[in-house]
């Protein structure tokens, strides 16, 4: 046995040697990026349930030689000229573990199932008690369309711009769902930007909220919400599903699952299913979704100027969504004769319940006797529906 | 633009039109949904309000209609009518023991006897 040749073969086979190959340094940079994301998720607690999985997926996919995720298989899957166009069989036969898990993202299964869990965890009571807050959920989609135009100006295609814009909806599953359909090559960057900014909402929103409102406006105490009957809560998901899906059929997977989850929660006769949707299923899908999305951050596709542009546009999208929500909140403040606190407008970005908590904190800073949390939950959950409608529109326009 | 970019380049003017149209559709969709929820809410809230009022009315009417043979009112009716009591409290996702503890703490913090306070509902904020 030739020991030297064996050792050389082992070295050349190992991932370590590939760091010294052409472009290997990019993998090293991505491993550092993965470690930074892990630090943010674990130590700084930035959306840890998703960011830890995304970061670990990023780490795994950038370890040379692991072959857990093979982007060239997905290029063939998307290439109409390829014999493997739209062939999941080819992926299953030749892909690594993360390729196979990614099928759930590509088929739109994971984001929809996450919405099922979100629906099961969400109390739409504050929205039903004060349906006017739906307007704030619409207003806070301003950043989606502002960033969309900004992305087109910067040279992105319509599909890519739509996927970048939806970051402003502050809704991770919706952003992943839309990007997978319209611009899968940007999925890693968009998912990381969306979840990072969602975690940074307590830092992004307050300066904009304070800049746009007076202390008098921020101090407004809102009337207690009316009680919502069980029957109303049961009928709500049925009505919303029917109405929104009839309006924009492309929203069916997201809105259908969101409202099914909510119906399971509210019926009172499906507690086991609601519990599974909220906990076991949600946790399993979160693991699959986060790791497979992280796997798309392959070094030579992620380390580009476009990624930096997406990160910048994501921040713009979040800022202008907050701006739109607070602006319409101010209009409602005027129209209601000072009964509506404009701070609840910022909660129209759908990061639930983080954005509502920010409204509560800012309201209490202006007036310690102010309790805006339940009032802000209305626009907050309306934002989930609003961002799904925005995504449905963009999917219809750019998805054909 | 990336080499493997999905879709085709778009004129800025077209993107502005698409953005305005999209924003308008989100607004129109949610405003119409607001009306639908309001109408359904008014219909259902009105019904549930009536249902709540019925037992009280029945309990008030009962002694007049049949003062001798009037059956003992059900416990819910008694609590709805109980003079001087603090009324009912609605608990959402809150066990009675925790609710009792919260009420005691609030009374202590406010420096008022518990029977002078009225708690309408206790709900866990998640």
JSON list of N, CA, C and O in Angstrom, two decimals, chain A residues 213-232:
[
{"chain": "A", "resi": 213, "resn": "UNK", "atom": "N", "xyz": [-44.82, 61.55, 14.66]},
{"chain": "A", "resi": 213, "resn": "UNK", "atom": "CA", "xyz": [-45.96, 61.83, 15.56]},
{"chain": "A", "resi": 213, "resn": "UNK", "atom": "C", "xyz": [-45.56, 62.84, 16.64]},
{"chain": "A", "resi": 213, "resn": "UNK", "atom": "O", "xyz": [-44.38, 62.93, 17.00]},
{"chain": "A", "resi": 214, "resn": "UNK", "atom": "N", "xyz": [-46.56, 63.55, 17.13]},
{"chain": "A", "resi": 214, "resn": "UNK", "atom": "CA", "xyz": [-46.32, 64.46, 18.25]},
{"chain": "A", "resi": 214, "resn": "UNK", "atom": "C", "xyz": [-46.54, 63.68, 19.55]},
{"chain": "A", "resi": 214, "resn": "UNK", "atom": "O", "xyz": [-47.16, 62.61, 19.53]},
{"chain": "A", "resi": 215, "resn": "UNK", "atom": "N", "xyz": [-46.07, 64.24, 20.67]},
{"chain": "A", "resi": 215, "resn": "UNK", "atom": "CA", "xyz": [-46.27, 63.55, 21.95]},
{"chain": "A", "resi": 215, "resn": "UNK", "atom": "C", "xyz": [-47.76, 63.43, 22.26]},
{"chain": "A", "resi": 215, "resn": "UNK", "atom": "O", "xyz": [-48.21, 62.43, 22.81]},
{"chain": "A", "resi": 216, "resn": "UNK", "atom": "N", "xyz": [-48.51, 64.46, 21.86]},
{"chain": "A", "resi": 216, "resn": "UNK", "atom": "CA", "xyz": [-49.96, 64.44, 22.11]},
{"chain": "A", "resi": 216, "resn": "UNK", "atom": "C", "xyz": [-50.60, 63.25, 21.39]},
{"chain": "A", "resi": 216, "resn": "UNK", "atom": "O", "xyz": [-51.44, 62.54, 21.96]},
{"chain": "A", "resi": 217, "resn": "UNK", "atom": "N", "xyz": [-50.19, 63.04, 20.15]},
{"chain": "A", "resi": 217, "resn": "UNK", "atom": "CA", "xyz": [-50.75, 61.91, 19.37]},
{"chain": "A", "resi": 217, "resn": "UNK", "atom": "C", "xyz": [-50.35, 60.57, 20.00]},
{"chain": "A", "resi": 217, "resn": "UNK", "atom": "O", "xyz": [-51.16, 59.65, 20.10]},
{"chain": "A", "resi": 218, "resn": "UNK", "atom": "N", "xyz": [-49.09, 60.49, 20.41]},
{"chain": "A", "resi": 218, "resn": "UNK", "atom": "CA", "xyz": [-48.61, 59.22, 20.98]},
{"chain": "A", "resi": 218, "resn": "UNK", "atom": "C", "xyz": [-49.26, 58.91, 22.32]},
{"chain": "A", "resi": 218, "resn": "UNK", "atom": "O", "xyz": [-49.30, 57.77, 22.76]},
{"chain": "A", "resi": 219, "resn": "UNK", "atom": "N", "xyz": [-49.76, 59.96, 22.99]},
{"chain": "A", "resi": 219, "resn": "UNK", "atom": "CA", "xyz": [-50.33, 59.77, 24.33]},
{"chain": "A", "resi": 219, "resn": "UNK", "atom": "C", "xyz": [-51.79, 59.31, 24.31]},
{"chain": "A", "resi": 219, "resn": "UNK", "atom": "O", "xyz": [-52.34, 59.02, 25.37]},
{"chain": "A", "resi": 220, "resn": "UNK", "atom": "N", "xyz": [-52.39, 59.30, 23.12]},
{"chain": "A", "resi": 220, "resn": "UNK", "atom": "CA", "xyz": [-53.83, 59.00, 23.04]},
{"chain": "A", "resi": 220, "resn": "UNK", "atom": "C", "xyz": [-54.13, 57.62, 23.63]},
{"chain": "A", "resi": 220, "resn": "UNK", "atom": "O", "xyz": [-53.51, 56.62, 23.26]},
{"chain": "A", "resi": 221, "resn": "UNK", "atom": "N", "xyz": [-55.08, 57.61, 24.57]},
{"chain": "A", "resi": 221, "resn": "UNK", "atom": "CA", "xyz": [-55.55, 56.33, 25.13]},
{"chain": "A", "resi": 221, "resn": "UNK", "atom": "C", "xyz": [-56.76, 55.89, 24.33]},
{"chain": "A", "resi": 221, "resn": "UNK", "atom": "O", "xyz": [-57.70, 56.66, 24.18]},
{"chain": "A", "resi": 222, "resn": "UNK", "atom": "N", "xyz": [-56.73, 54.68, 23.85]},
{"chain": "A", "resi": 222, "resn": "UNK", "atom": "CA", "xyz": [-57.84, 54.21, 23.02]},
{"chain": "A", "resi": 222, "resn": "UNK", "atom": "C", "xyz": [-58.88, 53.49, 23.88]},
{"chain": "A", "resi": 222, "resn": "UNK", "atom": "O", "xyz": [-58.56, 52.91, 24.92]},
{"chain": "A", "resi": 223, "resn": "UNK", "atom": "N", "xyz": [-60.13, 53.57, 23.39]},
{"chain": "A", "resi": 223, "resn": "UNK", "atom": "CA", "xyz": [-61.23, 52.93, 24.12]},
{"chain": "A", "resi": 223, "resn": "UNK", "atom": "C", "xyz": [-61.05, 51.42, 24.15]},
{"chain": "A", "resi": 223, "resn": "UNK", "atom": "O", "xyz": [-60.49, 50.85, 23.22]},
{"chain": "A", "resi": 224, "resn": "UNK", "atom": "N", "xyz": [-61.59, 50.81, 25.21]},
{"chain": "A", "resi": 224, "resn": "UNK", "atom": "CA", "xyz": [-61.48, 49.35, 25.31]},
{"chain": "A", "resi": 224, "resn": "UNK", "atom": "C", "xyz": [-62.23, 48.68, 24.15]},
{"chain": "A", "resi": 224, "resn": "UNK", "atom": "O", "xyz": [-63.30, 49.15, 23.75]},
{"chain": "A", "resi": 225, "resn": "UNK", "atom": "N", "xyz": [-61.64, 47.62, 23.61]},
{"chain": "A", "resi": 225, "resn": "UNK", "atom": "CA", "xyz": [-62.28, 46.93, 22.48]},
{"chain": "A", "resi": 225, "resn": "UNK", "atom": "C", "xyz": [-63.51, 46.17, 22.95]},
{"chain": "A", "resi": 225, "resn": "UNK", "atom": "O", "xyz": [-63.56, 45.69, 24.08]},
{"chain": "A", "resi": 226, "resn": "UNK", "atom": "N", "xyz": [-64.48, 46.07, 22.06]},
{"chain": "A", "resi": 226, "resn": "UNK", "atom": "CA", "xyz": [-65.68, 45.31, 22.43]},
{"chain": "A", "resi": 226, "resn": "UNK", "atom": "C", "xyz": [-65.36, 43.83, 22.50]},
{"chain": "A", "resi": 226, "resn": "UNK", "atom": "O", "xyz": [-64.37, 43.35, 21.92]},
{"chain": "A", "resi": 227, "resn": "UNK", "atom": "N", "xyz": [-66.24, 43.14, 23.17]},
{"chain": "A", "resi": 227, "resn": "UNK", "atom": "CA", "xyz": [-66.07, 41.69, 23.29]},
{"chain": "A", "resi": 227, "resn": "UNK", "atom": "C", "xyz": [-66.44, 41.02, 21.97]},
{"chain": "A", "resi": 227, "resn": "UNK", "atom": "O", "xyz": [-67.40, 41.45, 21.31]},
{"chain": "A", "resi": 228, "resn": "UNK", "atom": "N", "xyz": [-65.70, 40.01, 21.58]},
{"chain": "A", "resi": 228, "resn": "UNK", "atom": "CA", "xyz": [-65.99, 39.31, 20.32]},
{"chain": "A", "resi": 228, "resn": "UNK", "atom": "C", "xyz": [-66.54, 37.93, 20.65]},
{"chain": "A", "resi": 228, "resn": "UNK", "atom": "O", "xyz": [-65.94, 37.19, 21.45]},
{"chain": "A", "resi": 229, "resn": "UNK", "atom": "N", "xyz": [-67.69, 37.61, 20.07]},
{"chain": "A", "resi": 229, "resn": "UNK", "atom": "CA", "xyz": [-68.31, 36.32, 20.38]},
{"chain": "A", "resi": 229, "resn": "UNK", "atom": "C", "xyz": [-67.57, 35.18, 19.68]},
{"chain": "A", "resi": 229, "resn": "UNK", "atom": "O", "xyz": [-66.86, 35.38, 18.69]},
{"chain": "A", "resi": 230, "resn": "UNK", "atom": "N", "xyz": [-67.78, 33.98, 20.21]},
{"chain": "A", "resi": 230, "resn": "UNK", "atom": "CA", "xyz": [-67.14, 32.80, 19.64]},
{"chain": "A", "resi": 230, "resn": "UNK", "atom": "C", "xyz": [-67.61, 32.58, 18.19]},
{"chain": "A", "resi": 230, "resn": "UNK", "atom": "O", "xyz": [-66.82, 32.22, 17.32]},
{"chain": "A", "resi": 231, "resn": "UNK", "atom": "N", "xyz": [-68.91, 32.82, 17.97]},
{"chain": "A", "resi": 231, "resn": "UNK", "atom": "CA", "xyz": [-69.45, 32.62, 16.63]},
{"chain": "A", "resi": 231, "resn": "UNK", "atom": "C", "xyz": [-68.75, 33.52, 15.62]},
{"chain": "A", "resi": 231, "resn": "UNK", "atom": "O", "xyz": [-68.43, 33.10, 14.50]},
{"chain": "A", "resi": 232, "resn": "UNK", "atom": "N", "xyz": [-68.50, 34.77, 16.02]},
{"chain": "A", "resi": 232, "resn": "UNK", "atom": "CA", "xyz": [-67.81, 35.70, 15.11]},
{"chain": "A", "resi": 232, "resn": "UNK", "atom": "C", "xyz": [-66.41, 35.19, 14.77]},
{"chain": "A", "resi": 232, "resn": "UNK", "atom": "O", "xyz": [-65.96, 35.29, 13.63]}
]
